[in-house]
């Protein structure tokens, strides 16, 4: 499995808990699955669903995600944001998700997200359109520390197509 082999467990062993940003979409399902098969003891892993509350189906999606995590024997946690207005910007939602991750985390924890090569290109393109400087053109880092919390994005070298192929095989 090309993706599972990309995730070096040596880099992850020193963290107390590994929170996995889990939306139930293809990318995060592949991340959750690949981590579940990489770890013999999945009790260190936690699938974290951020329920924005802006869709009438938010609770249904949450249940779907909980069921998937349960099937993989991975603990599940939900952070509910309760946005009342469905016209919230993507930037506002992203900031709220990162704040929810920070509230979930304790010292020594890690957050993994399923950002991939296509997300990377999109990020660089949007930053370029906004007139970013050289720093902004670096895109999404594989490892990042924000407010004392470490983030890891193991799929930045893989395209959405490759994630889809993994999903089909697994």
PDB file of C-alpha atoms in Angstrom:
ATOM      1  CA  UNK A   1       0.000   0.000   0.000  1.00  0.00           C
ATOM      2  CA  UNK A   2       1.825   3.073  -1.250  1.00  0.00           C
ATOM      3  CA  UNK A   3       0.165   5.515   1.120  1.00  0.00           C
ATOM      4  CA  UNK A   4       0.576   3.471   4.284  1.00  0.00           C
ATOM      5  CA  UNK A   5       4.235   2.979   3.464  1.00  0.00           C
ATOM      6  CA  UNK A   6       4.616   6.767   3.161  1.00  0.00           C
ATOM      7  CA  UNK A   7       3.566   7.265   6.769  1.00  0.00           C
ATOM      8  CA  UNK A   8       6.674   6.786   8.859  1.00  0.00           C
ATOM      9  CA  UNK A   9       5.540   5.456  12.205  1.00  0.00           C
ATOM     10  CA  UNK A  10       8.877   6.524  13.672  1.00  0.00           C
ATOM     11  CA  UNK A  11       7.745  10.140  13.268  1.00  0.00           C
ATOM     12  CA  UNK A  12       4.443   9.381  14.991  1.00  0.00           C
ATOM     13  CA  UNK A  13       5.461   7.150  17.911  1.00  0.00           C
ATOM     14  CA  UNK A  14       6.467  10.017  20.208  1.00  0.00           C
ATOM     15  CA  UNK A  15       3.027  11.612  20.215  1.00  0.00           C
ATOM     16  CA  UNK A  16       0.588  10.708  22.996  1.00  0.00           C
ATOM     17  CA  UNK A  17      -2.500  10.834  20.783  1.00  0.00           C
ATOM     18  CA  UNK A  18      -2.944  11.281  17.070  1.00  0.00           C
ATOM     19  CA  UNK A  19      -6.071  13.153  16.102  1.00  0.00           C
ATOM     20  CA  UNK A  20      -7.205  12.563  12.546  1.00  0.00           C
ATOM     21  CA  UNK A  21      -9.256  15.294  10.920  1.00  0.00           C
ATOM     22  CA  UNK A  22     -12.127  13.167   9.642  1.00  0.00           C
ATOM     23  CA  UNK A  23     -14.916  14.562   7.464  1.00  0.00           C
ATOM     24  CA  UNK A  24     -16.030  11.254   5.958  1.00  0.00           C
ATOM     25  CA  UNK A  25     -14.937  12.339   2.491  1.00  0.00           C
ATOM     26  CA  UNK A  26     -12.630  10.284   0.293  1.00  0.00           C
ATOM     27  CA  UNK A  27      -9.407  11.972   1.426  1.00  0.00           C
ATOM     28  CA  UNK A  28      -9.998  11.668   5.150  1.00  0.00           C
ATOM     29  CA  UNK A  29     -11.352   8.110   4.789  1.00  0.00           C
ATOM     30  CA  UNK A  30      -8.112   7.114   3.068  1.00  0.00           C
ATOM     31  CA  UNK A  31      -6.120   8.826   5.831  1.00  0.00           C
ATOM     32  CA  UNK A  32      -8.103   7.100   8.578  1.00  0.00           C
ATOM     33  CA  UNK A  33      -7.813   3.706   6.889  1.00  0.00           C
ATOM     34  CA  UNK A  34      -4.119   4.010   6.092  1.00  0.00           C
ATOM     35  CA  UNK A  35      -3.324   4.995   9.683  1.00  0.00           C
ATOM     36  CA  UNK A  36      -5.503   2.188  11.037  1.00  0.00           C
ATOM     37  CA  UNK A  37      -3.552  -0.407   9.062  1.00  0.00           C
ATOM     38  CA  UNK A  38      -0.223   1.226   9.940  1.00  0.00           C
ATOM     39  CA  UNK A  39      -0.768   1.032  13.698  1.00  0.00           C
ATOM     40  CA  UNK A  40      -1.121  -2.316  15.424  1.00  0.00           C
ATOM     41  CA  UNK A  41      -2.695  -0.577  18.434  1.00  0.00           C
ATOM     42  CA  UNK A  42      -5.233   1.948  17.158  1.00  0.00           C
ATOM     43  CA  UNK A  43      -6.080   3.207  20.666  1.00  0.00           C
ATOM     44  CA  UNK A  44      -3.586   6.058  20.139  1.00  0.00           C
ATOM     45  CA  UNK A  45      -5.618   7.243  17.147  1.00  0.00           C
ATOM     46  CA  UNK A  46      -8.734   9.401  17.431  1.00  0.00           C
ATOM     47  CA  UNK A  47     -10.998  10.288  14.510  1.00  0.00           C
ATOM     48  CA  UNK A  48     -12.135  13.887  15.017  1.00  0.00           C
ATOM     49  CA  UNK A  49     -15.262  14.999  13.203  1.00  0.00           C
ATOM     50  CA  UNK A  50     -15.924  18.752  13.145  1.00  0.00           C
ATOM     51  CA  UNK A  51     -19.681  19.251  12.953  1.00  0.00           C
ATOM     52  CA  UNK A  52     -20.119  22.751  11.541  1.00  0.00           C
ATOM     53  CA  UNK A  53     -23.877  22.569  11.964  1.00  0.00           C
ATOM     54  CA  UNK A  54     -24.527  24.485   8.721  1.00  0.00           C
ATOM     55  CA  UNK A  55     -26.186  21.629   6.854  1.00  0.00           C
ATOM     56  CA  UNK A  56     -29.397  19.856   7.750  1.00  0.00           C
ATOM     57  CA  UNK A  57     -27.407  16.640   7.164  1.00  0.00           C
ATOM     58  CA  UNK A  58     -24.561  17.487   9.596  1.00  0.00           C
ATOM     59  CA  UNK A  59     -25.754  15.031  12.241  1.00  0.00           C
ATOM     60  CA  UNK A  60     -26.232  12.301   9.622  1.00  0.00           C
ATOM     61  CA  UNK A  61     -22.657  12.847   8.368  1.00  0.00           C
ATOM     62  CA  UNK A  62     -21.431  12.707  11.950  1.00  0.00           C
ATOM     63  CA  UNK A  63     -23.131   9.339  12.472  1.00  0.00           C
ATOM     64  CA  UNK A  64     -21.642   8.008   9.215  1.00  0.00           C
ATOM     65  CA  UNK A  65     -18.168   9.084  10.343  1.00  0.00           C
ATOM     66  CA  UNK A  66     -18.654   7.544  13.773  1.00  0.00           C
ATOM     67  CA  UNK A  67     -19.700   4.239  12.172  1.00  0.00           C
ATOM     68  CA  UNK A  68     -16.648   4.213   9.878  1.00  0.00           C
ATOM     69  CA  UNK A  69     -14.284   4.918  12.785  1.00  0.00           C
ATOM     70  CA  UNK A  70     -15.974   2.208  14.855  1.00  0.00           C
ATOM     71  CA  UNK A  71     -15.580  -0.296  11.998  1.00  0.00           C
ATOM     72  CA  UNK A  72     -11.839   0.477  11.993  1.00  0.00           C
ATOM     73  CA  UNK A  73     -11.662   0.209  15.803  1.00  0.00           C
ATOM     74  CA  UNK A  74     -10.641   3.856  16.140  1.00  0.00           C
ATOM     75  CA  UNK A  75     -11.998   6.059  18.941  1.00  0.00           C
ATOM     76  CA  UNK A  76     -14.243   8.867  17.698  1.00  0.00           C
ATOM     77  CA  UNK A  77     -14.713  12.423  18.941  1.00  0.00           C
ATOM     78  CA  UNK A  78     -16.949  15.206  17.692  1.00  0.00           C
ATOM     79  CA  UNK A  79     -16.462  18.924  18.012  1.00  0.00           C
ATOM     80  CA  UNK A  80     -19.658  20.871  17.333  1.00  0.00           C
ATOM     81  CA  UNK A  81     -19.331  24.435  16.081  1.00  0.00           C
ATOM     82  CA  UNK A  82     -23.008  25.396  15.544  1.00  0.00           C
ATOM     83  CA  UNK A  83     -22.718  28.030  12.859  1.00  0.00           C
ATOM     84  CA  UNK A  84     -26.228  29.400  12.350  1.00  0.00           C
ATOM     85  CA  UNK A  85     -25.539  31.022   8.996  1.00  0.00           C
ATOM     86  CA  UNK A  86     -24.881  28.716   6.047  1.00  0.00           C
ATOM     87  CA  UNK A  87     -23.170  31.587   4.182  1.00  0.00           C
ATOM     88  CA  UNK A  88     -19.991  31.282   6.264  1.00  0.00           C
ATOM     89  CA  UNK A  89     -16.745  31.684   4.336  1.00  0.00           C
ATOM     90  CA  UNK A  90     -14.308  28.809   3.862  1.00  0.00           C
ATOM     91  CA  UNK A  91     -11.673  30.846   5.714  1.00  0.00           C
ATOM     92  CA  UNK A  92     -13.973  31.224   8.736  1.00  0.00           C
ATOM     93  CA  UNK A  93     -14.767  27.491   8.721  1.00  0.00           C
ATOM     94  CA  UNK A  94     -11.060  26.592   8.427  1.00  0.00           C
ATOM     95  CA  UNK A  95     -10.144  28.872  11.329  1.00  0.00           C
ATOM     96  CA  UNK A  96     -12.937  27.352  13.433  1.00  0.00           C
ATOM     97  CA  UNK A  97     -11.716  23.814  12.635  1.00  0.00           C
ATOM     98  CA  UNK A  98      -8.164  24.631  13.693  1.00  0.00           C
ATOM     99  CA  UNK A  99      -9.477  26.226  16.899  1.00  0.00           C
ATOM    100  CA  UNK A 100     -11.511  23.061  17.581  1.00  0.00           C
ATOM    101  CA  UNK A 101      -8.396  20.918  17.030  1.00  0.00           C
ATOM    102  CA  UNK A 102      -6.490  23.111  19.497  1.00  0.00           C
ATOM    103  CA  UNK A 103      -9.290  22.738  22.069  1.00  0.00           C
ATOM    104  CA  UNK A 104      -9.252  18.944  21.631  1.00  0.00           C
ATOM    105  CA  UNK A 105      -5.508  18.575  21.885  1.00  0.00           C
ATOM    106  CA  UNK A 106      -3.389  18.166  24.956  1.00  0.00           C
ATOM    107  CA  UNK A 107       0.361  18.550  25.245  1.00  0.00           C
ATOM    108  CA  UNK A 108       2.112  15.871  23.194  1.00  0.00           C
ATOM    109  CA  UNK A 109      -0.736  15.342  20.702  1.00  0.00           C
ATOM    110  CA  UNK A 110      -0.630  15.488  16.899  1.00  0.00           C
ATOM    111  CA  UNK A 111      -3.273  16.362  14.315  1.00  0.00           C
ATOM    112  CA  UNK A 112      -3.141  14.629  10.915  1.00  0.00           C
ATOM    113  CA  UNK A 113      -5.057  16.012   7.964  1.00  0.00           C
ATOM    114  CA  UNK A 114      -5.558  14.560   4.496  1.00  0.00           C
ATOM    115  CA  UNK A 115      -4.381  17.504   2.408  1.00  0.00           C
ATOM    116  CA  UNK A 116      -2.976  16.191  -0.879  1.00  0.00           C
ATOM    117  CA  UNK A 117      -1.079  17.413  -3.932  1.00  0.00           C
ATOM    118  CA  UNK A 118      -4.201  18.879  -5.555  1.00  0.00           C
ATOM    119  CA  UNK A 119      -4.963  20.863  -2.366  1.00  0.00           C
ATOM    120  CA  UNK A 120      -1.376  22.075  -2.403  1.00  0.00           C
ATOM    121  CA  UNK A 121      -1.690  23.376  -5.974  1.00  0.00           C
ATOM    122  CA  UNK A 122      -5.014  25.025  -5.179  1.00  0.00           C
ATOM    123  CA  UNK A 123      -3.557  26.721  -2.099  1.00  0.00           C
ATOM    124  CA  UNK A 124      -0.571  28.089  -4.003  1.00  0.00           C
ATOM    125  CA  UNK A 125      -2.833  29.273  -6.843  1.00  0.00           C
ATOM    126  CA  UNK A 126      -5.211  31.106  -4.474  1.00  0.00           C
ATOM    127  CA  UNK A 127      -2.314  32.674  -2.592  1.00  0.00           C
ATOM    128  CA  UNK A 128      -0.785  33.801  -5.876  1.00  0.00           C
ATOM    129  CA  UNK A 129      -4.120  35.344  -6.905  1.00  0.00           C
ATOM    130  CA  UNK A 130      -4.225  37.215  -3.580  1.00  0.00           C
ATOM    131  CA  UNK A 131      -0.738  38.607  -4.168  1.00  0.00           C
ATOM    132  CA  UNK A 132       1.127  36.610  -1.560  1.00  0.00           C
ATOM    133  CA  UNK A 133       4.846  36.933  -1.063  1.00  0.00           C
ATOM    134  CA  UNK A 134       7.512  34.257  -1.375  1.00  0.00           C
ATOM    135  CA  UNK A 135       6.545  32.653   1.963  1.00  0.00           C
ATOM    136  CA  UNK A 136       2.948  32.153   0.806  1.00  0.00           C
ATOM    137  CA  UNK A 137       4.103  30.436  -2.366  1.00  0.00           C
ATOM    138  CA  UNK A 138       5.662  27.632  -0.315  1.00  0.00           C
ATOM    139  CA  UNK A 139       2.179  26.221   0.115  1.00  0.00           C
ATOM    140  CA  UNK A 140       1.075  23.777   2.801  1.00  0.00           C
ATOM    141  CA  UNK A 141       3.927  22.337   4.879  1.00  0.00           C
ATOM    142  CA  UNK A 142       4.055  18.602   5.634  1.00  0.00           C
ATOM    143  CA  UNK A 143       4.833  19.382   9.292  1.00  0.00           C
ATOM    144  CA  UNK A 144       3.658  22.534  11.033  1.00  0.00           C
ATOM    145  CA  UNK A 145       3.443  23.692  14.624  1.00  0.00           C
ATOM    146  CA  UNK A 146       0.757  26.226  15.561  1.00  0.00           C
ATOM    147  CA  UNK A 147       0.113  27.384  19.125  1.00  0.00           C
ATOM    148  CA  UNK A 148       2.175  24.455  20.413  1.00  0.00           C
ATOM    149  CA  UNK A 149       0.164  21.859  18.457  1.00  0.00           C
ATOM    150  CA  UNK A 150       1.850  19.818  15.716  1.00  0.00           C
ATOM    151  CA  UNK A 151       0.124  19.124  12.400  1.00  0.00           C
ATOM    152  CA  UNK A 152       1.126  16.426   9.911  1.00  0.00           C
ATOM    153  CA  UNK A 153      -0.051  16.111   6.309  1.00  0.00           C
ATOM    154  CA  UNK A 154       1.323  12.837   4.924  1.00  0.00           C
ATOM    155  CA  UNK A 155      -0.440  12.987   1.534  1.00  0.00           C
ATOM    156  CA  UNK A 156       1.068  16.149   0.027  1.00  0.00           C
ATOM    157  CA  UNK A 157       3.051  14.035  -2.449  1.00  0.00           C
ATOM    158  CA  UNK A 158      -0.075  12.181  -3.622  1.00  0.00           C
ATOM    159  CA  UNK A 159      -2.785  13.308  -6.012  1.00  0.00           C
ATOM    160  CA  UNK A 160      -6.530  12.979  -5.488  1.00  0.00           C
ATOM    161  CA  UNK A 161      -6.451  10.310  -8.215  1.00  0.00           C
ATOM    162  CA  UNK A 162      -3.932   8.260  -6.224  1.00  0.00           C
ATOM    163  CA  UNK A 163      -6.084   8.558  -3.103  1.00  0.00           C
ATOM    164  CA  UNK A 164      -9.068   7.382  -5.127  1.00  0.00           C
ATOM    165  CA  UNK A 165      -7.087   4.388  -6.404  1.00  0.00           C
ATOM    166  CA  UNK A 166      -6.128   3.511  -2.809  1.00  0.00           C
ATOM    167  CA  UNK A 167      -9.789   3.765  -1.770  1.00  0.00           C
ATOM    168  CA  UNK A 168     -10.885   1.459  -4.581  1.00  0.00           C
ATOM    169  CA  UNK A 169      -8.266  -1.130  -3.617  1.00  0.00           C
ATOM    170  CA  UNK A 170      -9.011  -0.933   0.093  1.00  0.00           C
TER     171      UNK A 170
END
